[in-house]
Coordinates of N, CA and C in Angstrom, one line a residue:
M14 N 109.9 113.4 101.9 CA 110.9 113.6 100.9 C 112.3 113.1 101.3
K15 N 112.4 112.6 102.5 CA 113.7 112.2 102.9 C 113.8 110.7 103.1
S16 N 112.7 110.0 103.1 CA 112.8 108.5 103.3 C 113.5 107.8 102.2
D17 N 114.1 106.7 102.5 CA 114.8 105.9 101.5 C 113.8 105.0 100.7
K18 N 112.6 104.8 101.3 CA 111.7 103.8 100.8 C 110.6 104.6 100.0
Y19 N 110.4 104.1 98.7 CA 109.4 104.7 97.9 C 108.0 104.7 98.5
G20 N 107.7 103.5 99.1 CA 106.3 103.4 99.7 C 106.1 104.4 100.8
E21 N 107.1 104.7 101.6 CA 106.9 105.7 102.7 C 106.7 107.1 102.1
R22 N 107.4 107.4 101.0 CA 107.3 108.7 100.4 C 105.9 108.8 99.8
R23 N 105.4 107.7 99.1 CA 104.1 107.7 98.5 C 103.0 107.8 99.6
G24 N 103.2 107.1 100.6 CA 102.2 107.1 101.7 C 102.1 108.5 102.4
A25 N 103.3 109.1 102.5 CA 103.3 110.5 103.1 C 102.6 111.5 102.2
A26 N 102.8 111.3 100.9 CA 102.1 112.2 100.0 C 100.6 112.1 100.1
F27 N 100.1 110.9 100.2 CA 98.7 110.7 100.4 C 98.2 111.2 101.7
G28 N 99.0 111.1 102.7 CA 98.6 111.6 104.0 C 98.6 113.1 104.0
L29 N 99.6 113.7 103.3 CA 99.6 115.2 103.2 C 98.4 115.7 102.5
A30 N 98.0 115.0 101.4 CA 96.8 115.4 100.7 C 95.6 115.3 101.5
G31 N 95.5 114.3 102.3 CA 94.3 114.1 103.2 C 94.3 115.2 104.3
V32 N 95.4 115.6 104.8 CA 95.5 116.6 105.9 C 95.1 117.9 105.2
I33 N 95.5 118.2 104.0 CA 95.1 119.5 103.4 C 93.6 119.5 103.1
M34 N 93.1 118.3 102.7 CA 91.7 118.3 102.5 C 90.9 118.6 103.8
G35 N 91.4 118.1 104.9 CA 90.8 118.3 106.2 C 90.9 119.7 106.7
F36 N 92.1 120.3 106.6 CA 92.3 121.7 107.1 C 91.8 122.7 106.1
G37 N 91.6 122.4 104.8 CA 91.2 123.3 103.8 C 92.3 123.8 103.0
I38 N 92.0 124.3 101.8 CA 93.0 124.7 100.8 C 93.8 125.9 101.3
S39 N 93.3 126.7 102.2 CA 94.1 127.8 102.7 C 95.3 127.4 103.5
S40 N 95.3 126.1 104.0 CA 96.4 125.7 104.8 C 97.7 125.5 103.9
L41 N 97.5 125.4 102.6 CA 98.6 125.3 101.7 C 99.5 126.6 101.9
K42 N 98.9 127.7 101.9 CA 99.6 129.0 102.1 C 100.0 129.2 103.5
K43 N 99.1 128.8 104.4 CA 99.4 129.1 105.9 C 100.6 128.3 106.3
Y44 N 100.8 127.1 105.9 CA 102.0 126.3 106.3 C 103.2 126.3 105.3
G45 N 103.1 127.1 104.3 CA 104.1 127.3 103.3 C 104.4 126.0 102.5
L46 N 103.4 125.2 102.3 CA 103.6 124.0 101.6 C 104.0 124.1 100.1
I47 N 103.4 125.1 99.5 CA 103.8 125.3 98.1 C 105.2 125.7 97.9
V48 N 105.7 126.6 98.8 CA 107.1 127.1 98.7 C 108.0 125.9 99.0
T49 N 107.7 125.0 99.9 CA 108.5 123.9 100.3 C 108.5 122.9 99.1
L50 N 107.4 122.7 98.4 CA 107.4 121.8 97.2 C 108.2 122.4 96.1
Q51 N 108.1 123.7 95.9 CA 108.9 124.3 94.8 C 110.4 124.2 95.1
E52 N 110.8 124.4 96.3 CA 112.2 124.3 96.7 C 112.7 122.9 96.5
A53 N 111.8 121.9 96.8 CA 112.2 120.5 96.6 C 112.3 120.1 95.1
L54 N 111.5 120.7 94.3 CA 111.5 120.4 92.9 C 112.8 120.9 92.2
I55 N 113.3 122.0 92.8 CA 114.6 122.5 92.1 C 115.8 122.1 92.8
D56 N 115.7 121.2 93.8 CA 116.9 120.7 94.6 C 117.6 119.7 93.7
R57 N 118.8 120.1 93.1 CA 119.5 119.3 92.2 C 120.3 118.2 93.0
N58 N 120.5 118.3 94.3 CA 121.3 117.4 95.1 C 120.6 116.1 95.5
S59 N 119.2 116.1 95.5 CA 118.5 115.0 96.0 C 117.4 114.6 95.1
A60 N 117.5 113.4 94.4 CA 116.5 112.9 93.5 C 115.3 112.4 94.4
K61 N 115.6 111.9 95.6 CA 114.5 111.5 96.5 C 113.6 112.7 96.8
R62 N 114.2 113.8 97.1 CA 113.4 115.0 97.4 C 112.6 115.5 96.2
R63 N 113.1 115.5 95.0 CA 112.4 115.9 93.9 C 111.2 114.9 93.6
E64 N 111.5 113.6 93.7 CA 110.5 112.6 93.5 C 109.4 112.7 94.6
G65 N 109.8 113.0 95.8 CA 108.8 113.1 96.9 C 107.9 114.3 96.7
A66 N 108.5 115.4 96.2 CA 107.7 116.6 95.9 C 106.7 116.3 94.8
L67 N 107.1 115.6 93.8 CA 106.2 115.2 92.6 C 105.1 114.3 93.1
L68 N 105.4 113.4 94.0 CA 104.4 112.5 94.5 C 103.3 113.3 95.3
A69 N 103.8 114.3 96.1 CA 102.9 115.2 96.8 C 102.0 116.0 95.8
F70 N 102.7 116.5 94.8 CA 102.0 117.3 93.8 C 100.9 116.5 93.1
E71 N 101.2 115.2 92.8 CA 100.3 114.3 92.1 C 99.1 114.1 93.1
C72 N 99.4 113.7 94.3 CA 98.3 113.4 95.3 C 97.4 114.7 95.5
L73 N 98.0 115.8 95.6 CA 97.2 117.0 95.8 C 96.3 117.3 94.6
C74 N 96.9 117.1 93.4 CA 96.0 117.3 92.2 C 94.8 116.3 92.2
E75 N 95.1 115.1 92.6 CA 94.0 114.1 92.6 C 93.0 114.3 93.6
K76 N 93.4 114.7 94.8 CA 92.5 114.8 95.9 C 91.8 116.2 96.0
L77 N 92.5 117.2 95.7 CA 91.9 118.6 95.7 C 91.2 119.0 94.4
E78 N 91.5 118.3 93.4 CA 90.9 118.5 92.1 C 90.9 120.0 91.6
K79 N 89.8 120.6 91.4 CA 89.7 121.9 90.8 C 90.3 123.0 91.8
L80 N 90.2 122.7 93.1 CA 90.7 123.7 94.1 C 92.2 123.9 94.0
F81 N 92.9 122.9 93.5 CA 94.4 123.0 93.4 C 94.8 123.6 92.1
E82 N 93.9 124.0 91.2 CA 94.2 124.4 89.9 C 95.1 125.6 89.8
S83 N 94.9 126.6 90.7 CA 95.7 127.8 90.6 C 97.2 127.5 91.0
Y84 N 97.4 126.6 91.8 CA 98.8 126.2 92.2 C 99.4 125.4 91.1
V85 N 98.6 124.7 90.3 CA 99.1 123.9 89.2 C 99.8 124.8 88.2
I86 N 99.2 125.9 87.9 CA 99.7 126.8 86.9 C 101.1 127.4 87.4
K87 N 101.2 127.6 88.6 CA 102.5 128.1 89.2 C 103.6 127.1 89.1
M88 N 103.3 125.8 89.2 CA 104.3 124.8 89.3 C 104.6 124.1 87.9
L89 N 103.8 124.5 86.9 CA 104.0 123.8 85.6 C 105.4 124.0 85.1
P90 N 106.0 125.1 85.1 CA 107.4 125.2 84.6 C 108.4 124.3 85.2
L91 N 108.3 124.1 86.6 CA 109.1 123.2 87.3 C 108.9 121.8 86.9
L92 N 107.6 121.5 86.7 CA 107.2 120.1 86.3 C 107.8 119.7 85.0
L93 N 107.7 120.7 84.0 CA 108.2 120.4 82.7 C 109.7 120.1 82.7
V94 N 110.5 120.8 83.5 CA 111.9 120.7 83.6 C 112.3 119.2 84.1
L95 N 111.4 118.7 85.0 CA 111.7 117.4 85.6 C 111.5 116.3 84.6
F96 N 110.8 116.5 83.5 CA 110.7 115.4 82.5 C 112.0 115.0 81.9
S97 N 113.0 115.9 82.0 CA 114.4 115.6 81.5 C 115.4 115.3 82.6
D98 N 114.9 115.0 83.8 CA 115.8 114.7 84.9 C 116.7 113.5 84.7
Q99 N 117.8 113.5 85.3 CA 118.7 112.4 85.2 C 118.2 111.1 85.8
A100 N 117.5 111.2 86.9 CA 117.0 110.1 87.6 C 115.7 109.6 87.0
G101 N 115.7 108.3 86.7 CA 114.5 107.7 86.0 C 113.3 107.8 86.9
A102 N 113.4 107.6 88.2 CA 112.3 107.7 89.2 C 111.7 109.0 89.2
V103 N 112.5 110.1 89.0 CA 112.0 111.4 89.0 C 111.2 111.7 87.7
R104 N 111.7 111.2 86.6 CA 111.0 111.3 85.3 C 109.7 110.6 85.3
E105 N 109.6 109.4 85.9 CA 108.4 108.7 86.0 C 107.4 109.4 86.9
A106 N 107.9 109.9 88.0 CA 107.0 110.7 89.0 C 106.5 112.0 88.3
A107 N 107.3 112.6 87.4 CA 106.9 113.8 86.7 C 105.8 113.4 85.7
E108 N 105.9 112.3 85.1 CA 104.9 111.8 84.1 C 103.5 111.6 84.9
C109 N 103.6 110.9 86.0 CA 102.4 110.6 86.8 C 101.8 111.9 87.3
A110 N 102.6 112.9 87.8 CA 102.1 114.1 88.2 C 101.4 114.9 87.1
A111 N 102.0 114.9 85.9 CA 101.5 115.6 84.8 C 100.1 115.0 84.4
R112 N 100.1 113.7 84.4 CA 98.8 113.0 84.1 C 97.7 113.4 85.1
A113 N 98.0 113.4 86.4 CA 97.1 113.8 87.4 C 96.6 115.3 87.2
M114 N 97.6 116.1 86.9 CA 97.4 117.5 86.7 C 96.4 117.7 85.6
M115 N 96.7 117.1 84.4 CA 95.9 117.4 83.2 C 94.5 116.8 83.4
S116 N 94.4 115.7 84.1 CA 93.1 115.1 84.3 C 92.1 115.9 85.1
Q117 N 92.7 116.9 85.9 CA 91.9 117.7 86.8 C 91.6 119.1 86.4
L118 N 92.2 119.5 85.3 CA 92.1 120.9 84.8 C 90.7 121.1 84.3
S119 N 90.2 122.3 84.6 CA 88.9 122.7 84.1 C 89.2 123.4 82.7
A120 N 88.1 123.8 82.0 CA 88.3 124.5 80.7 C 89.1 125.7 80.9
Y121 N 88.8 126.4 82.0 CA 89.5 127.7 82.3 C 91.0 127.4 82.5
G122 N 91.3 126.3 83.3 CA 92.7 125.9 83.5 C 93.4 125.6 82.2
V123 N 92.7 124.9 81.3 CA 93.3 124.5 80.0 C 93.7 125.8 79.3
K124 N 92.8 126.8 79.3 CA 93.0 128.1 78.6 C 94.3 128.8 79.2
L125 N 94.5 128.6 80.5 CA 95.7 129.2 81.1 C 97.0 128.5 80.8
V126 N 96.9 127.1 80.8 CA 98.0 126.3 80.6 C 98.5 126.2 79.2
L127 N 97.5 126.1 78.3 CA 97.8 125.8 76.9 C 98.8 126.8 76.2
P128 N 98.6 128.2 76.4 CA 99.6 129.1 75.8 C 101.0 128.9 76.3
F129 N 101.1 128.6 77.6 CA 102.5 128.3 78.1 C 103.1 127.0 77.4
L130 N 102.3 126.0 77.3 CA 102.8 124.7 76.7 C 103.1 125.0 75.3
L131 N 102.3 125.7 74.5 CA 102.6 126.0 73.1 C 103.9 126.8 73.0
K132 N 104.1 127.7 73.9 CA 105.3 128.6 73.8 C 106.5 127.7 74.0
V133 N 106.4 126.8 75.0 CA 107.6 125.9 75.3 C 107.8 125.0 74.1
I134 N 106.8 124.5 73.5 CA 107.0 123.5 72.4 C 107.6 124.2 71.2
I135 N 107.1 125.5 70.9 CA 107.6 126.2 69.7 C 109.0 126.6 69.8
Y136 N 109.4 127.1 71.0 CA 110.7 127.6 71.2 C 111.6 126.5 71.7

């Protein structure tokens, strides 16, 4: 999340997803990764940090698939806010993360996400 180069941030996101796959889904909570990602997503001072967190979120969605679904639901509100970010790179990363997230949701996950999305759209 701190590197100046997009490629390094992207590569680190893939590496993180691989490590989590190796250690197991429980390592997300054990090492406080979700809290760190959430803090980075709301950091208004660093677009690189927000983009890096979105890249990690995207890679985790793609690699962990259905196992990551419960965390997706927790992070959805933060993801939606980043669609209107001032930085174009962050908006693009939010779009890619949302695409990865939606492609991996199960029918149950869609049932949980859809009411929230409809509520946001209507209000």
